[in-house]
Coordinates of C-alpha atoms in Angstrom, one line a residue:
M1 CA 97.9 96.2 139.7
S2 CA 94.6 95.9 139.7
Q3 CA 92.3 94.9 136.8
S4 CA 89.0 93.2 136.6
P5 CA 89.0 89.8 135.0
I6 CA 87.7 89.2 131.2
V7 CA 85.5 86.4 131.4
L8 CA 86.5 83.8 129.1
D9 CA 83.4 82.8 126.8
V10 CA 84.0 79.1 127.0
T11 CA 82.2 78.4 123.7
G12 CA 84.9 80.1 121.7
T13 CA 82.3 82.1 120.1
D14 CA 85.3 84.7 118.5
I15 CA 88.8 83.1 119.9
Q16 CA 90.6 85.5 118.5
G17 CA 88.5 88.7 118.9
E18 CA 88.5 87.8 122.3
S19 CA 92.4 87.1 122.1
A20 CA 92.8 90.9 120.4
R21 CA 90.5 92.4 123.9
I22 CA 92.8 90.4 126.2
R23 CA 96.2 91.3 124.5
A24 CA 94.7 95.4 125.3
Q25 CA 94.8 95.0 128.8
G26 CA 98.9 94.5 128.4
P27 CA 101.0 91.2 127.9
I28 CA 100.1 89.6 131.1
A29 CA 96.1 89.8 131.8
L30 CA 93.2 88.5 134.5
V31 CA 90.7 86.5 133.0
E32 CA 88.0 84.3 134.5
L33 CA 88.1 80.9 133.9
P34 CA 84.5 78.3 134.3
G35 CA 83.3 78.2 137.4
G36 CA 84.6 82.0 138.3
V37 CA 87.9 80.6 138.6
P38 CA 91.4 83.7 138.0
A39 CA 94.0 83.1 135.9
W40 CA 96.5 85.4 133.8
S41 CA 96.3 85.0 130.8
I42 CA 99.6 85.3 128.5
T43 CA 99.5 86.7 125.0
D44 CA 102.5 88.4 124.5
Q45 CA 104.6 86.1 122.9
A46 CA 107.8 87.5 124.3
V47 CA 106.6 86.6 127.4
L48 CA 105.0 84.1 127.3
K49 CA 107.8 82.0 125.5
S50 CA 110.0 83.3 128.3
L51 CA 108.2 81.8 130.9
L52 CA 107.1 78.4 129.3
A53 CA 111.3 78.1 129.4
D54 CA 110.7 80.1 133.4
A55 CA 111.5 77.1 136.1
R56 CA 109.1 79.5 138.4
V57 CA 106.4 78.0 135.9
S58 CA 105.1 74.9 137.3
K59 CA 101.9 72.2 135.8
D60 CA 101.8 70.7 138.9
P61 CA 98.6 72.3 141.0
R62 CA 99.8 69.7 143.9
Q63 CA 102.7 71.4 145.0
H64 CA 101.8 74.9 143.6
W65 CA 98.3 76.0 143.1
A66 CA 97.1 77.7 146.2
A67 CA 93.6 77.4 145.3
F68 CA 93.8 73.7 144.3
R69 CA 95.8 73.0 147.8
N70 CA 93.1 75.4 149.0
G71 CA 90.3 72.8 148.2
E72 CA 89.2 75.9 145.9
I73 CA 89.0 73.4 143.5
T74 CA 86.9 70.6 143.3
E75 CA 84.7 67.5 141.3
A76 CA 82.4 70.3 140.5
W77 CA 85.0 72.8 138.5
P78 CA 84.3 71.1 134.9
L79 CA 88.4 71.7 133.8
L80 CA 89.6 69.3 136.1
P81 CA 91.0 66.5 134.5
W82 CA 92.8 68.8 132.6
V83 CA 94.2 69.3 136.0
V84 CA 94.0 66.5 138.2
V85 CA 96.0 63.8 136.0
E86 CA 99.4 62.4 136.9
N87 CA 101.6 63.0 133.9
M88 CA 103.9 64.8 132.2
F89 CA 101.1 67.1 131.0
T90 CA 101.3 68.3 135.1
A91 CA 104.5 66.6 136.6
Y92 CA 107.3 69.3 137.8
G93 CA 111.0 69.7 137.9
T94 CA 112.7 66.4 138.3
D95 CA 109.3 64.3 138.4
H96 CA 108.4 66.3 134.7
R97 CA 112.1 65.3 133.6
R98 CA 111.5 61.9 134.8
L99 CA 108.2 61.3 132.8
R100 CA 110.2 62.4 129.4
K101 CA 112.8 60.7 129.7
L102 CA 110.4 57.4 130.1
V103 CA 108.3 58.4 127.3
S104 CA 110.6 60.1 124.9
P105 CA 112.1 56.8 123.5
A106 CA 108.1 56.0 122.1
F107 CA 108.3 59.0 119.9
T108 CA 111.8 58.6 117.9
A109 CA 112.3 60.3 114.6
R110 CA 112.7 56.8 113.1
R111 CA 108.7 55.7 114.7
T112 CA 107.5 58.7 113.6
T113 CA 109.5 58.5 110.0
A114 CA 108.1 54.6 109.7
M115 CA 104.9 56.0 110.2
R116 CA 105.0 57.9 106.8
E117 CA 103.7 55.2 104.1
R118 CA 100.5 54.1 106.8
I119 CA 100.0 57.5 107.1
E120 CA 99.8 57.8 103.2
A121 CA 97.9 55.0 103.2
I122 CA 95.4 56.6 105.2
V123 CA 95.0 59.5 103.0
A124 CA 94.7 57.4 100.1
E125 CA 92.0 55.4 101.3
L126 CA 89.6 58.3 102.6
L127 CA 90.5 60.6 99.4
D128 CA 89.0 57.6 97.6
G129 CA 86.2 57.5 100.3
L130 CA 85.7 61.2 99.5
A131 CA 85.8 60.9 95.2
A132 CA 83.1 58.4 95.8
L133 CA 80.2 60.4 97.3
P134 CA 77.4 61.6 95.0
A135 CA 78.7 64.5 92.9
G136 CA 77.8 68.2 93.8
E137 CA 76.5 66.8 97.1
V138 CA 78.0 69.1 99.8
V139 CA 80.5 67.2 101.9
D140 CA 81.4 67.8 105.4
L141 CA 85.6 67.7 105.1
R142 CA 85.9 67.9 108.7
S143 CA 84.5 64.8 109.2
L144 CA 85.6 62.8 106.4
Y145 CA 89.0 64.3 106.7
A146 CA 90.5 65.7 109.0
Y147 CA 89.2 64.4 111.8
P148 CA 89.6 60.4 110.2
V149 CA 93.3 61.2 109.3
P150 CA 94.8 62.2 112.9
I151 CA 92.8 59.7 114.7
R152 CA 93.2 57.0 112.4
V153 CA 96.8 57.9 112.7
I154 CA 97.1 57.8 116.1
S155 CA 95.1 54.5 116.7
S156 CA 97.3 52.8 114.6
L157 CA 100.6 54.4 116.3
M158 CA 99.6 53.2 119.8
G159 CA 98.2 50.2 119.1
V160 CA 94.7 50.8 119.7
P161 CA 93.0 47.2 118.7
E162 CA 89.6 47.6 116.3
H163 CA 87.2 46.4 119.6
L164 CA 88.1 49.5 121.3
D165 CA 88.9 52.4 118.8
A166 CA 85.5 53.7 118.6
A167 CA 84.6 53.6 122.8
I168 CA 88.1 55.8 122.8
H169 CA 87.1 58.3 119.9
K170 CA 84.1 59.0 121.7
C171 CA 86.2 59.8 125.3
V172 CA 89.0 62.6 122.8
D173 CA 86.0 64.2 121.8
G174 CA 84.6 64.5 125.4
F175 CA 87.8 65.7 126.5
F176 CA 87.8 68.4 124.2
D177 CA 83.4 69.9 125.0
G178 CA 82.7 73.2 126.2
S179 CA 79.8 72.6 126.9
L180 CA 80.1 69.2 129.1
T181 CA 79.1 70.0 133.2
A182 CA 81.0 69.0 135.5
E183 CA 79.7 65.9 135.7
E184 CA 79.5 64.6 132.0
S185 CA 83.4 65.9 132.0
M186 CA 84.4 63.7 134.8
A187 CA 82.3 60.9 133.9
N188 CA 84.1 61.1 130.0
F189 CA 87.4 61.6 131.8
M190 CA 87.0 58.2 134.0
E191 CA 85.1 56.5 130.7
M192 CA 88.7 57.5 128.8
Y193 CA 90.5 55.9 131.9
G194 CA 89.1 52.7 131.9
R195 CA 89.2 52.1 128.5
V196 CA 93.1 52.9 128.0
G197 CA 93.7 50.8 130.7
E198 CA 92.0 48.5 128.4
L199 CA 94.3 49.1 126.2
V200 CA 97.1 48.6 128.6
A201 CA 95.8 45.1 129.2
Y202 CA 95.4 44.3 125.9
R203 CA 99.3 45.3 124.7
R204 CA 100.6 43.2 127.8
E205 CA 99.0 39.9 126.3
H206 CA 99.9 41.7 122.7
P207 CA 103.0 43.7 122.6
G208 CA 103.9 44.7 119.2
D209 CA 105.7 48.1 117.3
D210 CA 103.8 50.7 119.4
I211 CA 104.0 53.3 121.9
T212 CA 101.7 51.8 124.3
S213 CA 103.7 48.4 124.1
A214 CA 107.3 50.6 124.4
M215 CA 106.0 52.8 127.1
I216 CA 104.8 49.3 128.7
A217 CA 108.4 48.2 128.4
E218 CA 110.9 51.1 128.6
R219 CA 113.1 51.0 132.0
D220 CA 115.0 53.9 133.2
D221 CA 118.8 53.0 132.3
E222 CA 119.8 54.5 135.7
D223 CA 117.8 53.1 138.0
G224 CA 115.5 51.0 136.2
S225 CA 111.8 52.0 137.0
Q226 CA 108.9 52.6 135.0
L227 CA 106.2 54.6 134.7
S228 CA 103.2 53.2 137.2
E229 CA 100.4 52.0 136.2
K230 CA 98.7 55.6 136.8
E231 CA 101.6 57.7 135.1
L232 CA 101.3 54.7 132.2
V233 CA 97.4 55.5 131.5
E234 CA 97.3 58.9 132.6
T235 CA 100.2 59.7 129.6
L236 CA 98.4 57.7 126.9
M237 CA 95.5 59.5 127.6
L238 CA 97.4 62.8 127.3
V239 CA 99.1 60.6 123.8
I240 CA 95.9 60.5 122.1
N241 CA 94.3 63.9 123.1
A242 CA 96.6 65.9 122.2
G243 CA 98.2 64.0 119.1
H244 CA 94.8 63.8 117.5
E245 CA 92.8 67.3 118.5
T246 CA 95.4 69.4 116.9
T247 CA 96.1 67.9 113.7
V248 CA 92.3 68.0 113.4
N249 CA 92.4 71.9 113.6
L250 CA 95.3 72.1 112.0
I251 CA 94.2 70.5 108.7
D252 CA 90.8 72.0 109.0
Q253 CA 92.2 75.6 109.4
A254 CA 94.5 75.3 107.5
V255 CA 91.8 74.0 104.9
V256 CA 89.8 76.9 105.9
A257 CA 92.7 79.8 105.7
L258 CA 93.8 78.5 101.8
L259 CA 90.1 78.6 100.8
T260 CA 89.4 82.0 101.9
H261 CA 92.8 83.3 100.5
P262 CA 92.8 81.9 97.4
E263 CA 95.5 84.0 95.6
Q264 CA 98.0 81.9 98.1
L265 CA 96.7 78.7 97.4
A266 CA 97.4 79.8 93.8
A267 CA 101.3 80.2 95.1
V268 CA 101.3 77.3 96.8
V269 CA 100.5 75.3 93.8
A270 CA 102.6 77.0 91.7
E271 CA 105.6 76.3 94.0
K272 CA 106.3 79.5 94.9
A273 CA 105.5 78.6 98.1
S274 CA 105.9 75.2 99.9
W275 CA 103.3 73.6 102.4
S276 CA 105.3 73.8 105.1
D277 CA 104.9 77.4 104.7
V278 CA 101.3 77.2 104.6
I279 CA 101.3 74.5 108.1
E280 CA 103.4 77.2 109.7
E281 CA 102.0 80.3 109.3
T282 CA 98.2 78.4 109.9
L283 CA 100.0 77.0 113.0
R284 CA 100.6 80.9 114.0
Y285 CA 97.4 82.7 112.6
Q286 CA 94.7 79.8 113.7
S287 CA 96.9 77.9 116.7
P288 CA 95.0 74.6 117.1
V289 CA 95.0 75.4 121.3
A290 CA 93.7 78.7 121.8
H291 CA 94.4 78.6 125.3
L292 CA 95.9 75.5 127.3
P293 CA 95.2 75.6 131.4
L294 CA 97.4 75.7 133.3
R295 CA 100.2 76.8 134.8
Y296 CA 101.3 78.1 138.5
A297 CA 103.9 80.1 139.9
V298 CA 105.9 78.9 142.2
E299 CA 107.3 82.2 143.4
D300 CA 106.3 85.8 142.9
I301 CA 107.2 86.6 138.7
E302 CA 107.8 90.3 137.6
I303 CA 107.7 90.7 134.0
D304 CA 107.7 94.5 132.0
G305 CA 106.1 95.5 135.5
F306 CA 103.7 93.4 136.7
T307 CA 103.5 91.1 139.2
I308 CA 102.1 86.9 138.7
P309 CA 101.6 86.2 142.6
K310 CA 103.0 83.0 143.6
G311 CA 100.3 80.3 143.6
E312 CA 98.1 81.5 141.3
A313 CA 97.3 80.4 137.5
I314 CA 98.8 80.8 134.0
L315 CA 96.9 80.6 130.7
A316 CA 98.9 79.8 128.1
S317 CA 97.4 81.8 125.4
Y318 CA 98.3 80.6 122.3
A319 CA 95.9 81.8 119.8
G320 CA 96.8 85.5 121.0
A321 CA 99.9 85.0 121.4
G322 CA 100.6 83.7 117.5
R323 CA 98.7 87.2 116.5
D324 CA 101.2 88.7 118.4
P325 CA 101.5 92.3 116.2
K326 CA 105.5 92.9 118.0
I327 CA 106.9 89.7 116.7
H328 CA 104.5 89.3 113.6
G329 CA 103.5 93.1 112.3
E330 CA 100.7 94.9 111.9
N331 CA 99.1 92.6 109.5
A332 CA 99.3 89.8 112.7
D333 CA 96.2 89.4 111.8
G334 CA 95.9 88.3 108.5
F335 CA 96.9 84.8 106.7
D336 CA 100.6 84.9 104.5
V337 CA 102.2 81.9 103.9
H338 CA 105.2 84.4 102.6
R339 CA 105.4 86.1 106.5
E340 CA 109.2 85.8 107.4
T341 CA 107.9 85.2 111.5
K342 CA 105.3 82.1 110.5
E343 CA 107.6 79.8 112.0
Q344 CA 108.4 81.6 115.7
H345 CA 105.1 80.7 116.9
V346 CA 104.3 78.8 119.9
A347 CA 101.4 76.3 118.8
F348 CA 103.4 73.2 120.2
G349 CA 104.5 75.0 123.5
H350 CA 107.8 76.2 123.8
G351 CA 111.0 74.5 126.6
A352 CA 110.3 71.6 128.6
H353 CA 107.1 70.6 127.6
H354 CA 107.3 70.9 124.3
C355 CA 104.9 68.9 122.2
L356 CA 106.6 65.4 121.4
G357 CA 104.3 64.9 119.2
A358 CA 104.9 67.8 117.3
P359 CA 106.6 66.3 114.4
L360 CA 104.4 64.0 113.5
A361 CA 101.9 66.7 113.5
R362 CA 103.2 68.0 111.2
M363 CA 104.1 64.8 109.0
E364 CA 100.4 64.0 108.8
A365 CA 99.5 68.0 106.9
T366 CA 102.5 68.0 105.0
I367 CA 101.1 64.8 103.6
A368 CA 97.1 65.4 104.0
L369 CA 96.4 68.9 102.4
P370 CA 98.7 68.6 99.6
A371 CA 97.0 64.7 98.8
L372 CA 93.8 66.8 99.4
F373 CA 93.9 69.5 97.0
E374 CA 95.4 67.8 94.2
R375 CA 92.6 64.8 94.4
F376 CA 90.3 68.1 94.2
P377 CA 91.9 70.8 92.5
N378 CA 88.1 72.9 92.6
L379 CA 87.9 72.1 96.0
R380 CA 85.7 75.2 98.0
L381 CA 83.1 76.1 100.7
A382 CA 80.2 75.4 100.3
T383 CA 79.0 78.2 102.9
D384 CA 80.7 81.6 103.5
A385 CA 83.3 81.2 105.6
T386 CA 82.0 83.2 108.7
E387 CA 78.7 81.1 109.0
L388 CA 81.5 78.4 109.6
K389 CA 80.5 77.5 113.5
P390 CA 83.4 76.7 115.9
L391 CA 83.4 73.9 118.0
G392 CA 82.5 75.2 121.6
S393 CA 85.3 75.3 123.3
F394 CA 87.8 78.2 124.3
I395 CA 90.4 75.3 124.3
S396 CA 90.4 73.5 121.2
N397 CA 90.3 76.3 118.1
G398 CA 88.1 74.3 115.6
H399 CA 85.3 74.0 113.7
V400 CA 82.2 71.7 114.4
S401 CA 81.9 70.8 110.2
L402 CA 83.3 71.3 107.2
P403 CA 80.8 71.6 104.4
V404 CA 82.3 72.0 100.8
F405 CA 82.0 71.2 97.6
L406 CA 84.8 68.8 96.5
A407 CA 84.0 69.8 92.2
A408 CA 83.4 72.7 90.3
E409 CA 79.4 72.8 89.3

């Protein structure tokens, strides 16, 4: 198969339009990442699910990405922090199973459920703050609500002390900033590594009922092993990045979808559809993570007449898969809370790397969204939806700001 690669717009100006153009090339299409790095984008949902669960697909560049092993991927590549980390995100096979086994106890249903009261308190406090703003002014709902809900939740869950809070939050923002140069991206990575290392040291001295303390103490029942210091720090970096950004974008995109589809908002308010319907359809319609780098073919993989050669990179294109018309129908580009296939999305991944924090993200949105619309029933956009600016990332799918009016004129 011979294709000219589609050069991805790293600023994410038109994520869905670009995903449609990639899909038009077939279920597997060659794209070009920043720095001219090639990868195979998968927008066909069935093919993507198959590959995400396939043992012939790895996330470890050290073992299975030819370009990385050959030295073609250097510190000059701006996406290096996404592939160079050593944690569950980049582990393969037995290494991944070992790490996930050590990390999973920190994400028990009990721990997630126990966060409900804390989430409700954070939401109530933020809504009180919004209500106290001067009447009639434009409010950025992303920075004042969609952003602080999950960042405060994940900080609480991880046991981040107050003196590290702001510094870690700044690094999270930088991790998803597509405008950073390679030098800035690596500097941000190293800054975050240091700050999370400080968190680990703090929780060793002051253990509590939090994820960081749990992961420090967790041992494998069979061999007594623990996470190494590098694995521990980089796993915590993964937790805070994934646990924050996904939920920010989920809340952001759900609000936009409802405000631009008032008849569906009315159906939800009238209990003709549920908030769970809203959340699952938003995850499908505007996947919070548009493209997730990277996976690699352990051997030649043939699917539907296409071949992904051994050692080449694979890009999971969740935004494109969420609008696959073969799964979601010819109206897949529309937002419909009544859609029967909405729960079949892959926004949280699939297979061995399915997101451990998915239940927490869903619970945050299930609390934050109805509380927002109950408190501000006349909430409306302060600009045309077409004027909302994307984040400037081909990975993270949200808006720079979400200007709204909280009340009717």
